């Protein structure tokens, strides 16, 4: 059983951040708030989100698992007017999700969590380099890299963060020295990532004032940001080993 | 014979309101102004428009019937600059329509009214419920309904206007109490309509400050609004009997 | 050898003006600046551009020929932030073009000028009529003409500049008297041009405050404008003889 009311912008920004990489997820709602973790179909990207109870206007919940179609929920929340509030609840009889805002009452069928893939836990990774930049810079980097190749190498060299993308004909590289970054924990490592995933990720990241990128040597990257205050989202993207 | 000059915005808003539902129509121009009435190819939607002589800057006309391709005329008027005036006349030799604005002179071939379908008169209907809302609310309702199903039920229950759309999985409903409406003549009736037609209709309706919706029990709906002042447009949409 | 730095907007506006009609070109850079001239694949359109040395922030060049993919270069320059500066240089080892702005370093493969079509010189033409109008008026004319036919006749009749487009059903004409033009050198001539080329040309021309159109009797048109100050671009478009 649960009933929760929340600023629609907060809910929508977390849902959109998940849906940038993931189509379906199990959301767990309890007295502490809402959390979700899922991997994409290709097993190459993981996303987690968390909205603590403090970000809800009202939250009355015993633990409930919701099997969500993120694309559908995001497009429905996109109908809401600015500065509206959304109330979520479960219809106990039909086991459908009620979504209320602006006088509209949506009743959405849910996916059955028992039929859905169990999300693995976030892997323990030794990622010695840590870079903090603005979300808009991350998006610009990814867009620039896409002009040259299909993959983007991110790494740290001395006191600089760099990205590089090598195509069959063209090449693009960017170096940002420590003074151009919000923060840097230095370590000479780099890894290669698919620009397809990075482009999807950058859509949600671009509006974040800060994004933390944790890198190792040919290891997955962990990307942390808050689409709205105190609502952390974490992406984990698998590395590519060779650039083809 | 006729020659008429009119604020392009007035002419264009009436033409666009017709073209939301109708491709071709016969426009009748005489000393009283311009009127048109047509049904769509599937015989499920009717639109009428009227621009009284008072809305013309100059109007010098004996009764003339123009067979209009509404899509073509609307896209040509869309070329005009804001606050321009358009002069319409018939070339007596070629029987083509001259359209003048912004120094451009268009000569458009007309459809032959004798080959066009004669529009039926607006049906006499017993529609006891009458709801007045803002055009933007109508558009929002139709858009919300499209998230769930293919049809939308509109009706009055007690002192509330409601819409409901039921899909195979999801459902959406909105209730607006009398205090949330501009006006309400109450009667417990409802009818079901195709969201395809309602979506087309809502494009022209959304900019109207007021739209009047007249409803009966499983009867056509009459929707009245003014795309520009004193230029009434009326839509009549056939009901659907079952929701499939 | 060369190394040049230039306001990105100046470089981009000249490159975009070329790429409106041309896919690939040889750009010649020397101490006097950068120039380029090319014809399109169908041999029906020629474009030339010139950026004098005074428009560069720094220019250190012995004569260099660059075989450019204009579409690729234009989309890369489109990534630059407003009011950025771009530095161009050749990598002597790889013979690739280095493009630097906003901290990004692009390395682009060049086309081999020896394999590219040698551009003919601009033809000597007797074009007695010369019309000067705003770029936005030119674009509006071309757009209006496209509503009727596939070709547009431009000419001068007495003290008026006119355009006319005749389709199978419709026709559009515009006359601009001398007082509505920025300048007019009168001569009773006209020529017919493909709206496909004129539409492409109008995209770059529309932002120019002045465009000079030089017309003869069934001869190519020469269109001159400056996408940025002191950086002339010239288009030459072949005439069409019959309107089909």
XYZ file of C-alpha atoms in Angstrom:
732
model
C 0.000 0.000 0.000
C 1.241 3.460 -0.708
C 0.109 6.984 -1.466
C 2.600 9.719 -2.258
C 2.501 13.309 -3.466
C 5.514 14.976 -5.023
C 6.488 18.025 -7.081
C 6.040 16.716 -10.645
C 9.393 18.189 -11.746
C 11.281 16.148 -9.131
C 9.566 12.895 -10.092
C 9.857 13.560 -13.820
C 13.564 14.473 -13.715
C 14.442 11.202 -11.946
C 12.209 9.130 -14.254
C 13.718 10.792 -17.339
C 17.242 10.186 -16.055
C 16.451 6.455 -15.737
C 14.662 6.306 -19.095
C 17.682 7.802 -20.887
C 19.328 4.361 -20.611
C 16.578 1.977 -19.447
C 13.102 1.028 -20.773
C 11.627 -0.863 -17.813
C 12.477 -0.928 -14.138
C 11.232 -2.047 -10.745
C 10.721 0.930 -8.439
C 10.687 0.209 -4.718
C 8.704 2.643 -2.581
C 8.738 2.563 1.212
C 8.830 4.996 4.108
C 12.369 6.063 3.142
C 11.369 7.163 -0.364
C 11.640 5.668 -3.841
C 14.603 3.801 -5.333
C 15.213 1.949 -8.560
C 18.066 0.073 -10.224
C 18.114 -1.610 -13.620
C 20.389 -2.724 -16.439
C 19.646 -2.260 -20.121
C 18.795 -5.187 -22.417
C 22.390 -5.452 -23.717
C 23.741 -5.596 -20.162
C 26.109 -2.723 -20.981
C 24.516 0.074 -18.961
C 23.127 0.307 -15.443
C 21.144 3.158 -13.932
C 20.034 3.766 -10.357
C 17.901 6.548 -8.938
C 16.800 7.534 -5.483
C 14.254 10.049 -4.230
C 14.457 10.328 -0.421
C 11.266 10.741 1.609
C 12.249 14.353 2.354
C 11.617 15.245 -1.308
C 8.011 14.018 -1.148
C 5.249 16.367 -0.011
C 3.461 13.411 1.551
C 4.540 9.779 1.637
C 2.510 7.037 3.259
C 3.971 3.687 2.227
C 4.666 0.134 3.247
C 7.194 -1.457 0.893
C 5.731 -1.676 -2.599
C 7.345 -2.840 -5.835
C 6.163 -1.173 -9.047
C 7.040 -2.613 -12.465
C 7.292 0.553 -14.562
C 7.331 1.230 -18.300
C 9.581 4.293 -17.990
C 8.874 5.677 -21.463
C 5.115 5.618 -20.900
C 5.344 7.136 -17.425
C 7.709 9.851 -18.622
C 5.442 10.874 -21.500
C 2.418 11.004 -19.179
C 4.274 13.150 -16.626
C 5.314 15.352 -19.560
C 1.628 16.341 -19.906
C 1.638 18.007 -16.481
C 1.709 21.778 -16.180
C 4.723 23.467 -14.621
C 4.724 23.645 -10.820
C 2.067 20.928 -10.576
C 2.086 18.157 -7.977
C 1.569 14.488 -8.798
C -0.110 11.971 -6.516
C 0.733 8.293 -6.972
C -1.175 5.385 -5.458
C -2.006 1.739 -6.128
C -5.520 0.564 -6.852
C -5.684 -2.405 -4.472
C -8.297 -4.231 -6.576
C -6.779 -3.920 -10.033
C -3.121 -3.547 -8.983
C -2.854 -0.613 -11.344
C -1.013 2.644 -10.696
C -3.075 5.798 -10.231
C -1.344 8.988 -11.348
C -3.111 12.261 -10.542
C -2.134 15.787 -11.604
C -3.872 18.893 -12.928
C -7.269 17.249 -12.382
C -6.379 14.293 -14.637
C -6.529 10.774 -13.226
C -4.475 8.179 -15.106
C -4.786 4.479 -14.341
C -1.762 2.623 -15.692
C -1.228 -1.107 -15.883
C 2.010 -2.191 -14.226
C 4.543 -4.777 -15.306
C 4.769 -7.849 -13.072
C 8.013 -7.527 -11.028
C 8.243 -11.322 -10.686
C 8.634 -11.561 -14.482
C 11.250 -8.818 -14.634
C 14.984 -9.186 -14.599
C 16.461 -8.811 -11.123
C 18.922 -5.933 -11.177
C 22.466 -6.858 -10.157
C 24.091 -4.805 -7.437
C 26.384 -1.952 -8.425
C 29.782 -3.580 -9.012
C 32.739 -2.868 -6.722
C 35.269 -1.149 -8.932
C 38.712 0.304 -8.347
C 38.346 3.663 -10.076
C 41.227 5.876 -8.924
C 40.503 8.940 -11.102
C 37.607 11.236 -10.293
C 36.633 14.266 -12.373
C 33.895 16.808 -11.611
C 32.609 18.973 -14.481
C 29.429 20.809 -15.452
C 26.725 18.771 -17.174
C 26.777 21.089 -20.202
C 30.519 20.467 -20.678
C 29.902 16.713 -20.605
C 27.235 17.037 -23.288
C 29.444 19.266 -25.463
C 32.315 16.738 -25.197
C 30.093 13.849 -26.260
C 28.638 15.821 -29.160
C 32.100 16.862 -30.357
C 33.375 13.277 -30.136
C 30.446 12.065 -32.256
C 31.717 14.203 -35.159
C 34.742 11.904 -35.480
C 34.099 8.327 -34.345
C 31.790 5.807 -32.666
C 33.652 5.562 -29.371
C 35.111 8.068 -26.927
C 38.108 7.552 -24.690
C 37.986 9.402 -21.359
C 40.981 9.574 -19.103
C 43.306 11.571 -16.896
C 46.856 12.454 -17.885
C 48.889 14.334 -15.285
C 46.621 17.105 -14.053
C 44.370 17.094 -17.125
C 41.128 15.340 -17.938
C 40.960 14.370 -21.602
C 38.576 12.837 -24.097
C 39.492 11.549 -27.529
C 37.532 10.055 -30.406
C 39.189 8.459 -33.420
C 37.278 7.728 -36.607
C 38.489 6.222 -39.855
C 39.292 9.686 -41.232
C 38.998 12.241 -38.486
C 39.973 12.647 -34.875
C 38.941 14.963 -32.065
C 40.523 15.521 -28.678
C 39.869 17.807 -25.736
C 42.090 18.431 -22.727
C 40.773 20.238 -19.662
C 43.405 21.241 -17.103
C 42.651 21.097 -13.386
C 41.844 24.826 -13.291
C 39.118 24.271 -15.907
C 37.477 21.498 -13.870
C 35.255 21.737 -10.800
C 37.299 18.974 -9.182
C 39.996 16.393 -10.003
C 41.428 13.374 -8.210
C 44.301 12.506 -10.518
C 45.493 9.054 -11.703
C 46.925 8.147 -15.112
C 44.130 5.897 -16.379
C 41.736 5.877 -19.322
C 38.916 3.755 -20.746
C 36.998 3.617 -24.019
C 33.173 3.900 -24.197
C 30.469 3.611 -26.829
C 29.220 7.026 -27.959
C 25.740 5.539 -28.351
C 25.440 5.086 -24.583
C 27.266 8.325 -23.787
C 24.920 10.290 -26.059
C 21.852 8.805 -24.350
C 23.393 9.510 -20.944
C 24.328 13.091 -21.856
C 20.676 14.034 -22.478
C 19.824 13.686 -18.792
C 23.233 14.836 -17.538
C 23.341 18.119 -19.483
C 21.041 19.968 -17.079
C 23.020 18.965 -13.955
C 25.242 21.677 -12.489
C 27.818 19.039 -11.486
C 28.582 15.553 -12.742
C 31.202 13.281 -11.161
C 33.024 10.865 -13.495
C 34.957 7.976 -11.902
C 37.470 6.283 -14.193
C 39.869 3.332 -14.057
C 42.096 1.567 -16.565
C 39.830 -0.175 -19.114
C 37.115 -0.441 -16.485
C 33.471 0.669 -16.404
C 32.830 4.350 -15.731
C 30.611 5.502 -12.886
C 28.803 8.770 -13.557
C 26.994 10.471 -10.667
C 24.696 13.488 -10.824
C 21.516 14.887 -9.303
C 18.727 15.661 -11.792
C 17.070 17.457 -8.873
C 18.488 18.354 -5.468
C 19.213 15.394 -3.143
C 17.938 12.866 -5.717
C 21.101 11.063 -6.847
C 21.281 9.159 -10.122
C 24.186 6.837 -10.933
C 25.071 5.447 -14.352
C 27.538 2.604 -14.853
C 28.692 2.042 -18.436
C 30.737 -0.947 -19.593
C 34.017 -0.133 -21.357
C 34.874 -1.112 -24.913
C 38.180 -2.877 -25.269
C 39.092 -2.078 -28.871
C 38.063 0.855 -30.983
C 36.063 -0.920 -33.673
C -18.212 39.104 -59.387
C -16.518 40.027 -56.173
C -13.597 41.930 -54.739
C -12.856 41.859 -51.019
C -10.092 43.044 -48.712
C -9.638 41.614 -45.236
C -7.098 41.444 -42.410
C -5.084 38.332 -43.370
C -5.222 36.985 -39.797
C -9.035 36.940 -39.833
C -9.225 35.136 -43.168
C -6.433 32.709 -42.285
C -7.871 31.766 -38.869
C -11.240 30.839 -40.419
C -9.618 28.944 -43.308
C -7.362 27.031 -40.896
C -10.322 26.165 -38.676
C -12.103 24.635 -41.704
C -8.968 22.880 -42.956
C -8.441 21.178 -39.572
C -11.255 18.777 -40.553
C -11.955 19.412 -44.246
C -9.801 19.361 -47.424
C -12.101 21.043 -49.952
C -15.102 23.296 -49.571
C -17.418 25.623 -51.453
C -17.198 29.156 -50.075
C -20.136 31.433 -50.799
C -19.369 35.150 -50.879
C -22.047 37.810 -51.141
C -22.838 41.223 -49.689
C -23.360 39.657 -46.242
C -19.864 38.173 -46.076
C -18.368 34.729 -46.617
C -19.778 31.390 -45.459
C -18.813 27.784 -45.976
C -20.066 24.355 -44.900
C -18.621 20.960 -45.731
C -18.381 17.369 -44.535
C -15.222 15.284 -44.577
C -14.755 12.353 -46.959
C -15.777 9.781 -44.309
C -18.984 11.707 -43.583
C -18.088 11.741 -39.886
C -17.230 15.419 -39.422
C -18.852 18.654 -40.563
C -17.413 22.157 -40.337
C -19.018 25.518 -41.021
C -17.482 28.970 -40.946
C -18.816 32.462 -41.373
C -17.106 35.820 -41.783
C -19.691 38.631 -41.683
C -19.311 41.642 -43.985
C -18.414 43.800 -40.962
C -15.108 41.922 -40.641
C -14.063 42.830 -44.190
C -12.252 46.109 -44.860
C -14.001 46.315 -48.230
C -16.495 43.888 -49.745
C -18.040 44.364 -53.157
C -19.799 41.141 -54.128
C -22.713 39.595 -55.938
C -23.163 35.969 -54.877
C -20.123 33.944 -55.923
C -19.294 30.300 -55.236
C -15.609 29.421 -54.874
C -14.429 25.794 -54.922
C -11.446 25.958 -52.555
C -8.520 23.642 -51.856
C -8.251 24.646 -48.189
C -4.777 23.217 -47.621
C -3.320 25.132 -50.557
C -5.045 28.396 -49.634
C -3.975 28.077 -46.005
C -0.320 27.517 -46.903
C -0.349 30.507 -49.271
C -1.924 32.779 -46.634
C 0.745 31.477 -44.245
C 3.328 33.312 -46.394
C 1.821 36.699 -45.533
C 3.545 38.999 -43.067
C 1.850 39.816 -39.778
C -0.704 42.643 -39.904
C -0.964 42.394 -43.695
C -4.219 42.699 -45.628
C -5.309 40.268 -48.332
C -7.370 41.191 -51.371
C -9.392 38.443 -53.062
C -11.012 38.693 -56.482
C -12.045 36.504 -59.415
C -10.407 36.789 -62.807
C -13.528 36.901 -64.989
C -11.728 35.445 -68.022
C -9.915 32.506 -66.444
C -12.271 31.961 -63.476
C -9.232 31.803 -61.250
C -8.889 33.332 -57.792
C -6.546 36.282 -57.371
C -4.957 36.549 -53.925
C -2.933 39.700 -53.221
C -0.840 40.504 -50.136
C 2.564 42.011 -49.373
C 3.023 42.896 -53.066
C 2.605 39.251 -54.143
C -0.131 38.350 -56.609
C -1.213 34.696 -56.596
C -3.522 33.307 -59.258
C -5.065 30.039 -58.063
C -7.153 27.590 -60.038
C -10.479 26.848 -58.371
C -12.353 23.578 -58.040
C -15.621 23.370 -59.972
C -18.470 23.680 -57.421
C -20.812 21.708 -59.692
C -18.515 18.685 -59.315
C -18.275 19.028 -55.543
C -20.347 17.300 -52.928
C -23.290 19.403 -51.763
C -22.979 19.952 -48.033
C -25.936 18.711 -45.983
C -27.549 21.157 -43.599
C -26.502 21.101 -39.952
C -28.633 18.362 -38.351
C -31.305 19.191 -35.773
C -30.134 17.518 -32.600
C -31.483 17.334 -29.068
C -28.336 18.115 -27.089
C -29.396 19.001 -23.536
C -25.927 19.452 -21.989
C -23.839 22.505 -22.787
C -20.330 23.108 -21.467
C -18.165 26.203 -21.975
C -14.401 25.882 -21.394
C -11.198 27.520 -22.595
C -9.740 26.253 -25.860
C -6.450 25.353 -24.152
C -8.298 23.124 -21.660
C -10.015 21.330 -24.544
C -6.671 20.678 -26.205
C -5.088 19.449 -22.962
C -8.025 17.048 -22.400
C -7.703 15.581 -25.888
C -3.944 15.198 -25.557
C -4.283 13.494 -22.168
C -6.950 11.123 -23.504
C -4.671 10.122 -26.397
C -2.175 8.707 -23.878
C -4.648 5.941 -23.019
C -7.000 5.029 -25.863
C -8.343 5.769 -29.354
C -11.670 7.241 -28.287
C -12.759 9.798 -25.710
C -16.071 9.886 -23.888
C -17.334 13.361 -22.994
C -20.303 13.855 -20.730
C -21.916 15.597 -17.804
C -22.531 13.916 -14.459
C -24.344 16.004 -11.860
C -22.619 19.372 -11.891
C -19.388 18.087 -13.437
C -18.140 17.850 -17.005
C -16.030 14.742 -17.523
C -13.936 13.084 -20.178
C -12.694 9.517 -20.094
C -10.524 7.418 -22.379
C -10.097 3.671 -21.955
C -7.327 1.754 -23.689
C -6.472 -1.920 -23.526
C -4.098 -1.292 -20.617
C -4.512 2.229 -19.372
C -7.278 4.654 -18.583
C -7.490 8.386 -18.058
C -10.327 10.496 -16.690
C -10.831 14.146 -15.904
C -13.671 15.756 -13.986
C -14.195 19.499 -14.014
C -16.734 20.822 -11.522
C -19.015 23.725 -12.416
C -16.719 26.209 -10.652
C -13.846 25.140 -12.926
C -15.906 25.727 -16.087
C -16.808 28.988 -17.822
C -20.393 27.765 -18.124
C -22.513 24.617 -17.669
C -26.058 23.622 -18.618
C -26.333 20.297 -16.827
C -27.912 17.030 -18.060
C -26.739 13.485 -17.340
C -25.662 12.461 -20.845
C -22.459 11.313 -22.509
C -21.197 10.261 -25.938
C -18.049 8.622 -27.298
C -15.885 10.226 -30.033
C -12.873 9.289 -32.128
C -9.681 10.899 -30.816
C -8.476 11.221 -34.420
C -11.162 13.799 -35.166
C -10.919 15.432 -31.739
C -7.149 15.859 -32.140
C -7.593 17.528 -35.537
C -10.339 19.733 -34.119
C -8.296 20.697 -31.050
C -5.562 22.287 -33.196
C -7.868 25.088 -34.297
C -9.826 25.230 -31.031
C -6.813 25.623 -28.730
C -6.357 29.333 -29.444
C -10.026 30.205 -28.763
C -10.722 31.862 -25.412
C -14.083 30.045 -25.202
C -15.416 26.876 -26.777
C -19.003 25.661 -26.323
C -19.551 21.877 -26.337
C -23.129 20.612 -26.801
C -23.681 16.985 -25.828
C -26.516 14.445 -25.898
C -26.818 10.739 -25.164
C -24.851 8.857 -27.859
C -25.448 11.717 -30.279
C -23.128 13.903 -32.356
C -21.337 16.708 -30.528
C -21.603 20.313 -31.670
C -18.526 22.405 -30.906
C -18.740 26.177 -31.371
C -15.908 28.705 -31.185
C -14.649 31.887 -32.810
C -11.136 31.682 -34.286
C -11.401 35.471 -34.590
C -13.998 37.837 -33.138
C -17.515 37.551 -34.626
C -16.424 34.813 -37.061
C -18.156 31.690 -35.739
C -16.969 28.190 -36.621
C -19.071 25.108 -35.837
C -17.865 21.515 -35.846
C -20.244 18.544 -35.750
C -18.620 15.179 -35.008
C -20.407 11.832 -35.294
C -20.384 9.664 -32.153
C -18.874 6.204 -31.902
C -21.192 3.601 -30.494
C -18.731 1.087 -29.052
C -15.224 1.628 -27.826
C -13.291 -0.473 -30.315
C 52.516 25.827 -44.438
C 49.929 27.949 -42.755
C 48.468 28.825 -39.388
C 45.491 31.152 -39.089
C 43.149 32.337 -36.354
C 39.770 33.853 -37.142
C 36.468 34.748 -35.487
C 34.498 31.487 -35.899
C 31.384 33.371 -37.088
C 33.286 34.899 -40.026
C 34.741 31.564 -41.127
C 31.469 29.706 -40.619
C 29.326 32.233 -42.526
C 31.587 31.996 -45.601
C 31.778 28.186 -45.408
C 27.989 27.923 -45.065
C 27.469 30.259 -48.021
C 29.644 27.965 -50.177
C 28.028 24.785 -48.841
C 24.536 26.055 -49.735
C 25.351 25.175 -53.373
C 28.589 23.159 -53.266
C 29.694 19.949 -51.471
C 33.466 20.025 -51.995
C 35.875 22.797 -52.852
C 39.545 23.699 -53.007
C 40.336 26.561 -50.650
C 43.490 28.534 -51.378
C 45.121 30.219 -48.387
C 48.027 32.631 -48.701
C 49.201 35.899 -47.188
C 46.255 37.725 -48.800
C 43.636 35.574 -47.108
C 41.454 32.646 -48.153
C 39.606 32.204 -51.452
C 37.597 29.425 -53.012
C 35.666 28.800 -56.241
C 33.745 25.712 -57.272
C 30.916 24.468 -59.467
C 28.286 21.970 -58.400
C 28.163 18.418 -59.767
C 25.493 19.312 -62.378
C 27.587 22.236 -63.622
C 24.602 24.547 -63.146
C 25.780 26.578 -60.142
C 29.068 28.239 -59.242
C 30.035 29.760 -55.903
C 33.072 31.809 -54.926
C 34.068 33.149 -51.531
C 36.857 35.348 -50.277
C 38.059 36.212 -46.780
C 40.746 38.924 -46.955
C 43.721 38.787 -44.583
C 42.310 41.794 -42.692
C 39.471 39.601 -41.392
C 41.888 37.120 -39.797
C 43.162 37.711 -36.263
C 46.463 36.120 -37.258
C 47.482 34.714 -40.636
C 50.854 33.155 -41.302
C 50.709 31.392 -44.666
C 52.612 30.439 -47.772
C 50.204 29.373 -50.516
C 48.352 26.238 -49.438
C 45.559 24.361 -51.200
C 43.006 22.605 -48.977
C 40.551 20.058 -50.413
C 37.519 20.619 -48.173
C 34.369 18.617 -47.489
C 32.223 21.715 -46.847
C 29.354 19.882 -45.150
C 31.671 18.231 -42.634
C 33.593 21.429 -41.901
C 30.390 23.424 -41.511
C 28.891 20.953 -39.036
C 32.106 20.930 -36.988
C 32.261 24.737 -36.879
C 28.602 24.637 -35.833
C 29.757 23.033 -32.549
C 31.698 26.159 -31.566
C 30.348 28.499 -28.913
C 29.351 32.027 -29.876
C 32.179 34.570 -29.984
C 34.802 31.809 -30.123
C 37.918 31.929 -32.296
C 39.053 29.084 -34.533
C 42.659 28.257 -35.326
C 43.403 26.351 -38.534
C 46.699 24.695 -39.395
C 48.091 21.795 -41.416
C 49.763 18.824 -39.782
C 52.892 18.606 -41.952
C 53.325 14.864 -41.325
C 49.801 13.616 -41.947
C 48.637 16.423 -44.265
C 45.502 16.683 -42.194
C 43.741 19.884 -41.162
C 43.833 20.856 -37.497
C 40.803 22.844 -36.322
C 40.950 24.257 -32.791
C 38.205 26.060 -30.855
C 36.766 26.036 -27.338
C 39.551 23.670 -26.207
C 38.600 21.042 -28.810
C 41.184 19.897 -31.323
C 39.806 18.330 -34.506
C 42.063 16.585 -37.000
C 40.294 16.275 -40.347
C 41.420 14.352 -43.400
C 41.530 16.518 -46.515
C 40.511 15.716 -50.069
C 43.354 15.561 -52.573
C 43.184 18.759 -54.701
C 44.887 16.983 -57.615
C 41.887 14.620 -57.827
C 39.345 17.427 -57.648
C 37.666 19.203 -60.503
C 39.424 22.433 -61.462
C 36.982 25.296 -61.089
C 36.383 27.302 -64.265
C 36.798 31.058 -64.076
C 33.730 33.206 -63.540
C 32.244 33.706 -67.025
C 32.224 37.127 -68.701
C 28.564 37.992 -69.076
C 26.690 40.984 -70.442
C 24.169 41.540 -67.664
C 22.695 45.028 -68.127
C 20.128 44.952 -65.277
C 21.259 45.227 -61.664
C 18.906 45.067 -58.678
C 19.810 45.538 -55.006
C 17.372 44.217 -52.375
C 17.462 42.949 -48.796
C 18.339 39.286 -48.296
C 15.046 38.649 -46.480
C 13.075 39.963 -49.475
C 14.986 37.595 -51.760
C 14.136 34.647 -49.524
C 10.459 35.637 -49.309
C 10.269 35.909 -53.129
C 11.758 32.452 -53.617
C 9.463 30.922 -51.011
C 6.389 32.538 -52.576
C 7.401 31.356 -56.052
C 7.749 27.775 -54.774
C 4.027 27.756 -53.932
C 3.211 27.846 -57.659
C 5.878 26.267 -59.868
C 9.346 24.733 -60.197
C 11.032 27.702 -61.862
C 11.123 31.434 -61.204
C 11.550 34.163 -63.790
C 13.384 37.278 -62.567
C 13.539 40.402 -64.663
C 13.233 44.150 -64.951
C 10.335 45.867 -66.707
C 10.526 49.652 -66.910
C 11.453 50.795 -63.417
C 10.253 47.630 -61.689
C 11.970 44.424 -60.667
C 9.658 41.439 -61.023
C 9.589 37.730 -60.328
C 7.049 35.279 -61.682
C 6.447 31.566 -61.228
C 3.984 29.593 -63.341
C 2.811 26.130 -62.348
C 0.348 23.835 -64.078
C -2.527 25.296 -62.050
C -1.340 28.335 -60.176
C 0.757 31.399 -60.773
C 2.456 33.954 -58.563
C 4.018 37.287 -59.457
C 5.643 40.113 -57.540
C 6.570 43.565 -58.796
C 8.810 45.857 -56.781
C 9.034 49.445 -58.027
C 12.307 51.370 -57.845
C 11.247 53.083 -54.606
C 10.837 49.659 -52.959
C 14.354 48.566 -53.953
C 17.710 49.514 -52.437
C 19.056 50.091 -55.944
C 18.148 49.539 -59.612
C 20.042 49.762 -62.897
C 17.211 49.309 -65.353
C 17.131 47.248 -68.603
C 14.187 45.293 -70.022
C 15.549 41.758 -69.643
C 14.519 38.595 -67.826
C 15.716 35.021 -67.323
C 14.236 31.829 -65.900
C 15.891 29.863 -63.046
C 15.357 26.588 -61.218
C 13.707 27.113 -57.831
C 15.771 24.209 -56.481
C 18.973 26.227 -56.826
C 17.331 29.499 -55.799
C 15.965 27.899 -52.630
C 19.412 26.565 -51.683
C 20.945 29.957 -52.448
C 18.312 31.855 -50.460
C 19.272 30.072 -47.217
C 22.648 31.800 -47.111
C 21.428 35.039 -48.711
C 18.543 35.666 -46.301
C 20.757 37.040 -43.524
C 22.567 39.529 -45.797
C 21.461 43.154 -45.471
C 22.033 43.676 -49.212
C 22.124 41.321 -52.178
C 22.956 42.452 -55.723
C 21.256 40.551 -58.574
C 22.693 40.992 -62.092
C 20.389 39.895 -64.911
C 20.516 39.594 -68.697
C 18.210 38.167 -71.360
C 18.121 34.361 -70.897
C 21.592 34.486 -69.368
C 23.027 33.249 -66.065
C 22.339 35.392 -63.006
C 25.151 36.698 -60.819
C 24.186 37.143 -57.174
C 26.593 39.003 -54.881
C 26.386 39.375 -51.104
C 28.559 39.466 -47.998
C 27.734 36.838 -45.358
C 30.060 38.836 -43.099
C 31.583 42.271 -43.644
C 34.217 42.502 -46.423
C 33.921 38.767 -47.201
C 32.217 38.689 -50.613
C 30.407 35.617 -51.905
C 29.294 35.328 -55.540
C 26.817 32.817 -56.938
C 26.382 32.211 -60.669
C 23.292 30.190 -61.643
C 22.623 28.852 -65.145
C 19.301 29.886 -66.716
C 16.567 27.504 -67.795
C 15.365 28.027 -71.329
C 11.828 26.634 -71.141
C 9.524 26.363 -68.175
C 9.177 22.601 -67.915
